[in-house]
Coordinates of C-alpha atoms in Angstrom, one line a residue:
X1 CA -33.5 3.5 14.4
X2 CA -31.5 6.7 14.7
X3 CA -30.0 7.5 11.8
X4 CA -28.9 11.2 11.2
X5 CA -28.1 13.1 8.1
X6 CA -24.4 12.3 6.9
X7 CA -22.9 14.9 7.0
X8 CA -24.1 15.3 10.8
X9 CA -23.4 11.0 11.4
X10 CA -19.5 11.8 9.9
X11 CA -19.1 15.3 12.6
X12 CA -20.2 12.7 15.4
X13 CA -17.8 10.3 14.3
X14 CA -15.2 13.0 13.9
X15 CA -15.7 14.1 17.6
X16 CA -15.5 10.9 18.9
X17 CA -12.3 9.6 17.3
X18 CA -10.5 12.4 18.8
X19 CA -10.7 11.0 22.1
X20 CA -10.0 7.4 20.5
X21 CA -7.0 8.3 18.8
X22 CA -5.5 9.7 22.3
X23 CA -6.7 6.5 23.6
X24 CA -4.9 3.8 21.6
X25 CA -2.0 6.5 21.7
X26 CA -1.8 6.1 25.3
X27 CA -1.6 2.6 25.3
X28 CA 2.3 2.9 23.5
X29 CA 3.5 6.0 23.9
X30 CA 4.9 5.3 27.0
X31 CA 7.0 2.6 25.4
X32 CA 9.8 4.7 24.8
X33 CA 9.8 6.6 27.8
X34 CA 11.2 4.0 30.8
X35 CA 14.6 4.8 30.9
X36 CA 13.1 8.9 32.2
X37 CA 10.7 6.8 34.5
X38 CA 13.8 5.0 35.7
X39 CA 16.8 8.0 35.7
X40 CA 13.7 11.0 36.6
X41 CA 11.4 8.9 39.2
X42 CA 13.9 6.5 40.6
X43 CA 11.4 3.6 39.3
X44 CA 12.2 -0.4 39.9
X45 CA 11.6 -2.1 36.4
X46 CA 8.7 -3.7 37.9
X47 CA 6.9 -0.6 38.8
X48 CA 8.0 0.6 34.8
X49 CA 6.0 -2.0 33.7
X50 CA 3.0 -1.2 36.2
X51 CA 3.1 2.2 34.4
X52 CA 1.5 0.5 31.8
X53 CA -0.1 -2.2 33.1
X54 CA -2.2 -0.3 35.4
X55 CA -3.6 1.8 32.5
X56 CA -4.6 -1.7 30.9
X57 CA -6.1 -3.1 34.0
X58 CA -8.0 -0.2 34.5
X59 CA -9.2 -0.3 30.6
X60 CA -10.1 -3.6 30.0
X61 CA -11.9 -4.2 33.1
X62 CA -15.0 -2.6 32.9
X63 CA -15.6 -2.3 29.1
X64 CA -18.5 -5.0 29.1
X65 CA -20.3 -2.8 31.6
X66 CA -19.5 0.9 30.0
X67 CA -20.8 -0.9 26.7
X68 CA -24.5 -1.3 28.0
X69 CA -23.8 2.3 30.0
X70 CA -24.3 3.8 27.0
X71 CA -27.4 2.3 25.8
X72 CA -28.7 3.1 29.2
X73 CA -27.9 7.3 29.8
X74 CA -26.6 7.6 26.4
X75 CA -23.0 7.4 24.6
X76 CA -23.0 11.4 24.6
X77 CA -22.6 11.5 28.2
X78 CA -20.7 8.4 29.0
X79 CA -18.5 9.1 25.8
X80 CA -18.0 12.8 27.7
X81 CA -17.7 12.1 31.3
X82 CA -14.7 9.5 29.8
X83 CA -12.9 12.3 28.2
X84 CA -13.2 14.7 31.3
X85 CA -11.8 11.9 33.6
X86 CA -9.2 10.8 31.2
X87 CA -8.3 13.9 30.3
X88 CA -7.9 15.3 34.2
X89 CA -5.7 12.2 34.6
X90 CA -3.5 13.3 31.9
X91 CA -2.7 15.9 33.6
X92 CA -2.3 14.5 36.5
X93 CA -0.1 11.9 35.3
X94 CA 1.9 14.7 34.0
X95 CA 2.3 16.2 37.4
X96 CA 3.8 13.4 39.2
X97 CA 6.1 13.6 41.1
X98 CA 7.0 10.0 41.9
X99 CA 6.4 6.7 40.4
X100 CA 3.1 5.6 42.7
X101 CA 1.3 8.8 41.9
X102 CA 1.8 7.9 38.1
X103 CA 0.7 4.8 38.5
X104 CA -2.0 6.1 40.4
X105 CA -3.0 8.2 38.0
X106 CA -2.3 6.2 35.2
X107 CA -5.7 3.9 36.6
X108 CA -7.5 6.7 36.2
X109 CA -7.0 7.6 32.9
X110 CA -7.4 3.7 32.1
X111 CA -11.2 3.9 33.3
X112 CA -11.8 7.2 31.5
X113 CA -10.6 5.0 28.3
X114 CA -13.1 2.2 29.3
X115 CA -15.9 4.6 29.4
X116 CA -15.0 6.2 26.0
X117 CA -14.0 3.4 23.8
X118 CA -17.1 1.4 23.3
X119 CA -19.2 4.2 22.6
X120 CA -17.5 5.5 18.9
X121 CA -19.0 1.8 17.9
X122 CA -22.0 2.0 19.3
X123 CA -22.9 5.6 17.2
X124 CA -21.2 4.2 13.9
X125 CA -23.6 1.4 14.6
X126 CA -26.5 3.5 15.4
X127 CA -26.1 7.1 13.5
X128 CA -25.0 5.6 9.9
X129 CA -26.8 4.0 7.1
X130 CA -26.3 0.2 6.9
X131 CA -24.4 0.9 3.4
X132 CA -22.3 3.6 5.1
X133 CA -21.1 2.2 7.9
X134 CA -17.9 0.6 6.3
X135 CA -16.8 3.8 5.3
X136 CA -17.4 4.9 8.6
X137 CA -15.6 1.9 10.0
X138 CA -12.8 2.7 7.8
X139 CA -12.1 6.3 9.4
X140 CA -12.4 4.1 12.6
X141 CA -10.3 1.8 11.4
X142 CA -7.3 4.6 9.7
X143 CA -7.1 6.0 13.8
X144 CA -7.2 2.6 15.8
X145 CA -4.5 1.8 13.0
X146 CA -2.3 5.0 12.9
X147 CA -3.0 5.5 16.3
X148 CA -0.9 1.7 17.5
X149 CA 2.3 3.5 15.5
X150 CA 2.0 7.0 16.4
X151 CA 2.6 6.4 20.1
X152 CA 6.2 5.7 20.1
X153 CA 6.8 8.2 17.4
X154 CA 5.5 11.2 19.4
X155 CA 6.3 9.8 22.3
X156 CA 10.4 10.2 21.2
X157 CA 9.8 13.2 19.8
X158 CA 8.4 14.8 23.0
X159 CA 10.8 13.6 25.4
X160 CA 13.7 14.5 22.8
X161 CA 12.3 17.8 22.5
X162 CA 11.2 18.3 25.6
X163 CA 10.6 16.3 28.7
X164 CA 8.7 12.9 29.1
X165 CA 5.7 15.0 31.2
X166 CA 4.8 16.4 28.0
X167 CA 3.8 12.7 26.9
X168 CA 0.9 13.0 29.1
X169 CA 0.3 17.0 28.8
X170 CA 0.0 16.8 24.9
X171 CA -3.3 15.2 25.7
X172 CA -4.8 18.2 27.2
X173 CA -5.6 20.7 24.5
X174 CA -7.1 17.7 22.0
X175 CA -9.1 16.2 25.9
X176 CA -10.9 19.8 25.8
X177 CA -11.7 20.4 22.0
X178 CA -12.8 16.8 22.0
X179 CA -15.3 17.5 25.0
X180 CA -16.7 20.8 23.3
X181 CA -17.2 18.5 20.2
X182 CA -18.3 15.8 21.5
X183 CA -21.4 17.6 23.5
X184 CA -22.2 19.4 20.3
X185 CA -22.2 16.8 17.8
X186 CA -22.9 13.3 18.9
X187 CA -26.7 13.5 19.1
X188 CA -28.7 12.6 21.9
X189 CA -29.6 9.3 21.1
X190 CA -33.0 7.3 22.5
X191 CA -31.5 5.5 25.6
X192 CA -33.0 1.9 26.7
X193 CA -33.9 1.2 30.6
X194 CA -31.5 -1.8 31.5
X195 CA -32.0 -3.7 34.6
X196 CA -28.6 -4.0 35.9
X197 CA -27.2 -8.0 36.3
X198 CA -24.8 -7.1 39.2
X199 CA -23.8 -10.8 39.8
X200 CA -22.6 -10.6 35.9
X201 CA -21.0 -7.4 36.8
X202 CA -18.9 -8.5 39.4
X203 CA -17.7 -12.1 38.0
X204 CA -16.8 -10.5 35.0
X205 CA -14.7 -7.9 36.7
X206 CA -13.1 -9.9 38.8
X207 CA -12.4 -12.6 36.2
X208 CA -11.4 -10.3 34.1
X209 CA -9.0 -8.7 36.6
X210 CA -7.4 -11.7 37.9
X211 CA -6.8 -13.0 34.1
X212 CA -5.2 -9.6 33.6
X213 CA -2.9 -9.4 36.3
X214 CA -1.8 -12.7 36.5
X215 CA -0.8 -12.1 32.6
X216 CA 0.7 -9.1 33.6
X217 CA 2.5 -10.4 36.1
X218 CA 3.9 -13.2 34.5
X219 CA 6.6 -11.6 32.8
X220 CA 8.4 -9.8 35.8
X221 CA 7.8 -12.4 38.3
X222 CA 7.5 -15.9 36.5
X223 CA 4.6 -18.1 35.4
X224 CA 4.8 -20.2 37.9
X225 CA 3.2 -20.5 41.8
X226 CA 1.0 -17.5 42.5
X227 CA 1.3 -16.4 38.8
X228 CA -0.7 -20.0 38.0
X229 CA -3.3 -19.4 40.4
X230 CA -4.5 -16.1 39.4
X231 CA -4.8 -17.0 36.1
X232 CA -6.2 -20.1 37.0
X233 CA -8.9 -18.4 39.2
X234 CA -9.2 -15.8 36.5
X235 CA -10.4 -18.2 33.8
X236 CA -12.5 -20.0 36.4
X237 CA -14.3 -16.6 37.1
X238 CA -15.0 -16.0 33.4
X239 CA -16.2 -19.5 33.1
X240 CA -18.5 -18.9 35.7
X241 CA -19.7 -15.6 34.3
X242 CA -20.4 -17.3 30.8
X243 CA -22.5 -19.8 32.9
X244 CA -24.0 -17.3 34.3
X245 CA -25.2 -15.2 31.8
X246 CA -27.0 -18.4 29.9
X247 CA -28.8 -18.5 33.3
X248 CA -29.4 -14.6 33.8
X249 CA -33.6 -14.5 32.7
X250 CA -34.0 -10.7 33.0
X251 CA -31.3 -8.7 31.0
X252 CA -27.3 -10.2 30.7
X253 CA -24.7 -8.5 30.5
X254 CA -23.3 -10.1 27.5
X255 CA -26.3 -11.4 25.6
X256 CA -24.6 -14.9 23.9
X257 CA -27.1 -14.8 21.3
X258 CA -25.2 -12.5 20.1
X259 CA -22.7 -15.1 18.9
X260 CA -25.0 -16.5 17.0
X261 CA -24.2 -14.6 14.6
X262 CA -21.4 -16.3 13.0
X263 CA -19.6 -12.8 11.7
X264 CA -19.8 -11.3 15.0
X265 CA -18.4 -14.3 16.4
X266 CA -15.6 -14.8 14.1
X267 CA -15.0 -10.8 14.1
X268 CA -14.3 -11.1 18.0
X269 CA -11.5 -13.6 17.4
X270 CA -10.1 -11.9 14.4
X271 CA -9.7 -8.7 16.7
X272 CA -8.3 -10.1 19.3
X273 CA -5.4 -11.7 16.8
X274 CA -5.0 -7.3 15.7
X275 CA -4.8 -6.3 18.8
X276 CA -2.1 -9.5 19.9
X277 CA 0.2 -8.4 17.7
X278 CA -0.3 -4.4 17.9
X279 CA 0.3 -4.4 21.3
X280 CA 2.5 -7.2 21.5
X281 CA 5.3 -5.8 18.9
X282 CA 5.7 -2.6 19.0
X283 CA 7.5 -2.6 22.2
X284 CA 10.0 -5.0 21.4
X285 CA 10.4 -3.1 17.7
X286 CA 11.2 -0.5 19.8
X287 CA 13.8 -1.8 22.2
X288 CA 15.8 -3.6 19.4
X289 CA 16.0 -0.2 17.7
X290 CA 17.4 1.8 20.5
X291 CA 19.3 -1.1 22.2
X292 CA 20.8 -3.1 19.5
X293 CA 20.7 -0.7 16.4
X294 CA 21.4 2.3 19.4
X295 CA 19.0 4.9 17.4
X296 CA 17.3 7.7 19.8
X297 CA 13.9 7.4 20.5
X298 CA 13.1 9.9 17.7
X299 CA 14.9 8.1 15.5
X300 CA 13.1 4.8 16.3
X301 CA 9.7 6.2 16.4
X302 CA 10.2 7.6 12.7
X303 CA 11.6 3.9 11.5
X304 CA 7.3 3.8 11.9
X305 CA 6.9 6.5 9.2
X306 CA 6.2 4.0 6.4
X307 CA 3.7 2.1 8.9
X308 CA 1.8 5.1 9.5
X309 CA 1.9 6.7 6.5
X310 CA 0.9 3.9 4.6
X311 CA -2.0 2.4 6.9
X312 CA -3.7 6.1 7.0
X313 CA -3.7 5.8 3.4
X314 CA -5.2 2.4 3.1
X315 CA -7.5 2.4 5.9
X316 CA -10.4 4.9 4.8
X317 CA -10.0 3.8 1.2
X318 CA -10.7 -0.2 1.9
X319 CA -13.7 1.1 4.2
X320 CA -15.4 3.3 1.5
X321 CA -14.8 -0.2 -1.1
X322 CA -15.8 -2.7 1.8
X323 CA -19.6 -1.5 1.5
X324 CA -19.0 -2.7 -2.0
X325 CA -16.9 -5.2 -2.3
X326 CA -16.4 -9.1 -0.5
X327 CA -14.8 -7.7 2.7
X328 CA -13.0 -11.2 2.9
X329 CA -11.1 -9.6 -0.1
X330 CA -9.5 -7.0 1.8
X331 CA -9.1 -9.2 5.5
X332 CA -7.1 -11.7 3.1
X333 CA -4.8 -9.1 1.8
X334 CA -4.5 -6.9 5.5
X335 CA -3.8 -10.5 7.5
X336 CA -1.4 -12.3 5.3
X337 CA 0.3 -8.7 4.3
X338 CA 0.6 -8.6 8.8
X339 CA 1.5 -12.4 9.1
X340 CA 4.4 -12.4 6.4
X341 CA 6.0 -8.4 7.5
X342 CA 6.0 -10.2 11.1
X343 CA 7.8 -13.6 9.1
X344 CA 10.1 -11.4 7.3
X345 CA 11.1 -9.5 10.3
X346 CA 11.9 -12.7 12.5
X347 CA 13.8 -14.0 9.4
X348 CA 16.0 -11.0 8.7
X349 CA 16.2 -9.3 12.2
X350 CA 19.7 -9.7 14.3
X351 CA 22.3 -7.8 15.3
X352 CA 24.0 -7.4 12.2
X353 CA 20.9 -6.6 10.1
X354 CA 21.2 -2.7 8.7
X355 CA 18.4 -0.8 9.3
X356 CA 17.8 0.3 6.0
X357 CA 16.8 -3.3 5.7
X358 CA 13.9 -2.9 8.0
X359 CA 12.5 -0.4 5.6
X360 CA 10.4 -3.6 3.6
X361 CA 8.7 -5.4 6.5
X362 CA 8.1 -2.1 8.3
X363 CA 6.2 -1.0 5.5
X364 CA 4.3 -4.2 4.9
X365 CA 2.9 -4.2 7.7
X366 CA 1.5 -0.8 7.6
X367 CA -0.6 -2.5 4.2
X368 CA -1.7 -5.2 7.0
X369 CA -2.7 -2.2 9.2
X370 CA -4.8 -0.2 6.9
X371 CA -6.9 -3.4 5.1
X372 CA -7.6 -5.4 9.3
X373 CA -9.5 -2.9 10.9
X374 CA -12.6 -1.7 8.7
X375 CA -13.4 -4.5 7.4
X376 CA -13.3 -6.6 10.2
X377 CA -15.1 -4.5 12.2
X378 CA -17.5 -3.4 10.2
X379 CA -18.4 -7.4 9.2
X380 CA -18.8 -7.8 12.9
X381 CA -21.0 -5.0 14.0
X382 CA -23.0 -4.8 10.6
X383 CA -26.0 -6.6 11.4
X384 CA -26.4 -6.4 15.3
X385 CA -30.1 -5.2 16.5
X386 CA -29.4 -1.4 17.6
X387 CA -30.7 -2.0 21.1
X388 CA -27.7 -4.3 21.5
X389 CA -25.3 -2.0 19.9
X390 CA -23.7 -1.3 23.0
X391 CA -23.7 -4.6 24.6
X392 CA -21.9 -5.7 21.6
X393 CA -19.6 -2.6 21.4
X394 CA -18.3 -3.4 24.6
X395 CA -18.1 -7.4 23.8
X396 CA -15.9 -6.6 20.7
X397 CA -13.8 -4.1 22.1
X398 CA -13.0 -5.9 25.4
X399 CA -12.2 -8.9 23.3
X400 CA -10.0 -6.6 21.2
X401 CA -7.8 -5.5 24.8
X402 CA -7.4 -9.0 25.7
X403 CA -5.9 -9.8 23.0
X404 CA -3.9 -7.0 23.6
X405 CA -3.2 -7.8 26.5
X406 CA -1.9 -11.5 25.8
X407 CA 0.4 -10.3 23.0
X408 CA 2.1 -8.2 25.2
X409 CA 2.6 -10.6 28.2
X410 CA 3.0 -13.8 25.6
X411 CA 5.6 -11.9 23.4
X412 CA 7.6 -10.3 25.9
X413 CA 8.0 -13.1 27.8
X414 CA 9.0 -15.3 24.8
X415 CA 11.7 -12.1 23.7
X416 CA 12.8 -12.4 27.1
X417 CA 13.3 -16.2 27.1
X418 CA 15.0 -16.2 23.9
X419 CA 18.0 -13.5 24.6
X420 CA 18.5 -16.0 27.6
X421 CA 18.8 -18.5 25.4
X422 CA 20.8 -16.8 22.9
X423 CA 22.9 -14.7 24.3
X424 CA 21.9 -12.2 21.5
X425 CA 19.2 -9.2 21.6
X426 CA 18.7 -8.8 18.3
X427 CA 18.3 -12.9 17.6
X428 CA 15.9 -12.8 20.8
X429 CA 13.6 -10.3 19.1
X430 CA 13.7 -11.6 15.7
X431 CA 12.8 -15.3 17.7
X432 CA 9.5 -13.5 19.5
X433 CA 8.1 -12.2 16.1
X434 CA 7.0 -15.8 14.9
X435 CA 4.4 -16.1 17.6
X436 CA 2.5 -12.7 16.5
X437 CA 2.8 -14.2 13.0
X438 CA 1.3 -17.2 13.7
X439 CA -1.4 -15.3 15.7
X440 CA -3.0 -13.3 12.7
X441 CA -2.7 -15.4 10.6
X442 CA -5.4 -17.5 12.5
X443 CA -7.3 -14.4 12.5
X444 CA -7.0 -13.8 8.7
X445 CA -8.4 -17.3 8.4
X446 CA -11.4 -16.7 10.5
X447 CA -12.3 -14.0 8.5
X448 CA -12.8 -16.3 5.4
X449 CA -15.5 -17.9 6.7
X450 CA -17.4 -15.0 7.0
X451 CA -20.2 -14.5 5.5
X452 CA -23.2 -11.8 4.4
X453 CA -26.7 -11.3 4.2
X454 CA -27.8 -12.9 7.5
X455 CA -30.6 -11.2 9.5
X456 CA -29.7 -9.0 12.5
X457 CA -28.8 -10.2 16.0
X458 CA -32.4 -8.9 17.9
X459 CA -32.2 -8.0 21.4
X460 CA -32.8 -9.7 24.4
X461 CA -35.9 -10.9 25.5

């Protein structure tokens, strides 16, 4: 056990977000920058979408390792050296002077993020009381949700105001003061020896990778054909890794006992519905605001303002009440309040629709954003042993990406099918938004069956 003084445990937590919040930022901000990727770099619309899927690839990837990393040399310095790398890259990316260095670079900074992200978990787990870490979630959880909308709202201001490098350079200053914070508040926490499973290392990677980019590629160059088989061999490589790890006898990767643990379990698939549909609709939002409604990208990324303003709102406040109150209370209101602003939008949303309009669902789902996070998360990760906090940081984040991941390549390739269909953006937009709202509301089920008081997940033996 390493709990810290609270006021020390919340200036940890406080370093570490920095760097998170940049993190999840990266992962959208882009989203309103492809037409300067396309008129500035001379970029094909499938190396625009490599842009971002390169950063995803490169994040997803390796999370289940970088998880145990920091049990083994400790999340101080893994959570460091992934904000010097992804921090360098932004600047690199910033520099580019053609489309293949940006991608480049953009792979990079993707692997810095893999190294960062599981480790703000693992301390929470680790550095807080049991009865203070929903709170803590919820400052977690008022960034991860903030964070999803303030992408494409800085990202139009910058390249309104200035150019679409400064996307990429804005990172800078908060990479450094994050660092300097980072080294001087997260303590040194005790590390665990790990014996490394490297045949769990590589089928998870390369399952992982193939699942990825076959998803990824999917929407540019059909689902069909070579599309089929790397998914196909991608699913067949995770299958083989789960089989693997129930054989591994030393130390897995992924320990599966830790899904016995039915919250943890259920928290994993819940996530992964969050982060479906955060990924998955901002970028359409987006291009049926500047395409169809023809508003600048600062003007689309401040339709979010209600989104943000109200989910940074909610966010810390259900986290402080979660450590006191049924969290099933709050996941019911934050799901169904996602699910019906996604139903509202798919209703309402066409090419006659006035934005003013958009106002009510766009706010709605800035309640769902600020009640999903902390409580889910924090029901999750409660009760896991400390020596697996890291494993399971990684598990639950990586399962979090994927789901990203899917809801990006499921929903823009349904958006895409459906202004075929159509003939009309708007209609083809409105169309994509009842997947995502089908999505989380499975997850808000999920988290009804959760439940409380069950012993810790110990560690491997």
């Amino acid at each position: 056990m390493t709990v810290v003084p609270e006021r020390d445990a919340w200036k940890a937590l406080a370093a570490l977000v920095i760097g998170f919040f940049m993190i999840l930022v990266d992962q959208t901000i882009v989203a309103v920058a492809t037409d300067a990727f396309v008129t500035q770099l001379g970029a094909t619309t499938n190396q625009v979408i490599w842009v971002t899927s390169a950063y995803l690839l490169a994040y997803v990837v390796p999370l289940l390792f970088t998880g145990r990393l920091g049990d083994q040399i400790g999340p101080r310095t893994v959570a460091v050296a992934g904000l010097v790398l992804f921090t360098a890259a932004s600047l690199w990316c910033g520099l580019a002077t053609n489309v293949e260095m940006l991608i480049v670079a953009r792979v990079v900074q993707g692997f810095g993020a893999a190294l960062l992200t599981p480790q703000s978990l693992s301390v929470i787990t680790r550095v807080f009381r049991a009865e203070r870490r929903g709170a803590a979630m919820g400052a977690w959880g008022a960034v991860a949700g903030i964070a999803s909308v303030v992408g494409p709202v800085l990202g139009g201001v910058l390249i309104d105001a200035l150019d679409w490098r400064w996307i990429f350079f804005v990172n800078i200053p908060f990479g450094v003061v994050a660092v300097i914070l980072v080294w001087r508040w997260v303590p040194a926490l005790q590390t665990r020896a790990h014996s490394y499973d490297a045949v769990g290392i590589v089928l998870s990677a390369a399952g992982m990778f193939l699942l990825v980019f076959g998803i990824q590629q999917g929407e540019s160059h059909g689902w069909g054909g070579a599309t089929a088989g790397l998914i196909a061999a991608g699913v067949v490589g995770i299958a083989a890794f789960v089989w693997w790890q129930s054989r591994v006898r030393t130390e897995p990767l992924v320990p599966l006992r830790l899904f016995r643990d039915r919250n943890f379990s259920l928290g994993n698939f819940a996530v992964s519905s969050i982060g479906f549909v955060t990924a998955g609709t901002m970028v359409p939002l987006m291009f049926y605001l500047q395409v169809v409604k023809e508003l600048s990208p600062t003007s689309s990324g401040l339709m979010l303002l209600p989104m943000a303003m109200i989910a940074g709102i909610l966010a810390p406040v259900v986290g402080r009440l979660a450590d006191r109150i049924d969290p099933r209370w709050f996941t019911a209101v934050g799901y169904f309040s996602f699910s019906a602003s996604l139903l509202w939008l798919a209703l309402i949303m066409d090419s006659d629709t006035t934005v003013p309009a958009l106002f009510g669902p766009i706010a709605l789902m800035g309640v769902g954003n600020g009640c999903v996070w902390a409580p889910t998360s924090s029901t999750a990760m409660r009760r896991l042993d400390l020596e697996v906090a890291g494993a399971g940081s990684g598990v639950y984040n990586t399962t979090r990406q994927v789901g990203a991941v899917l809801g990006s390549a499921a929903i823009g390739a349904l958006m895409q099918a459906r202004i075929v269909a159509t003939g009309d953006i708007g209609l083809g937009v409105a169309d994509a938004m009842f997947l995502p709202a089908a999505v989380v509301l499975l997850g808000g089920l999920a988290t009804m069956a959760f439940r409380t008081g069950a012993h810790p997940v110990s560690a491997p033996r």
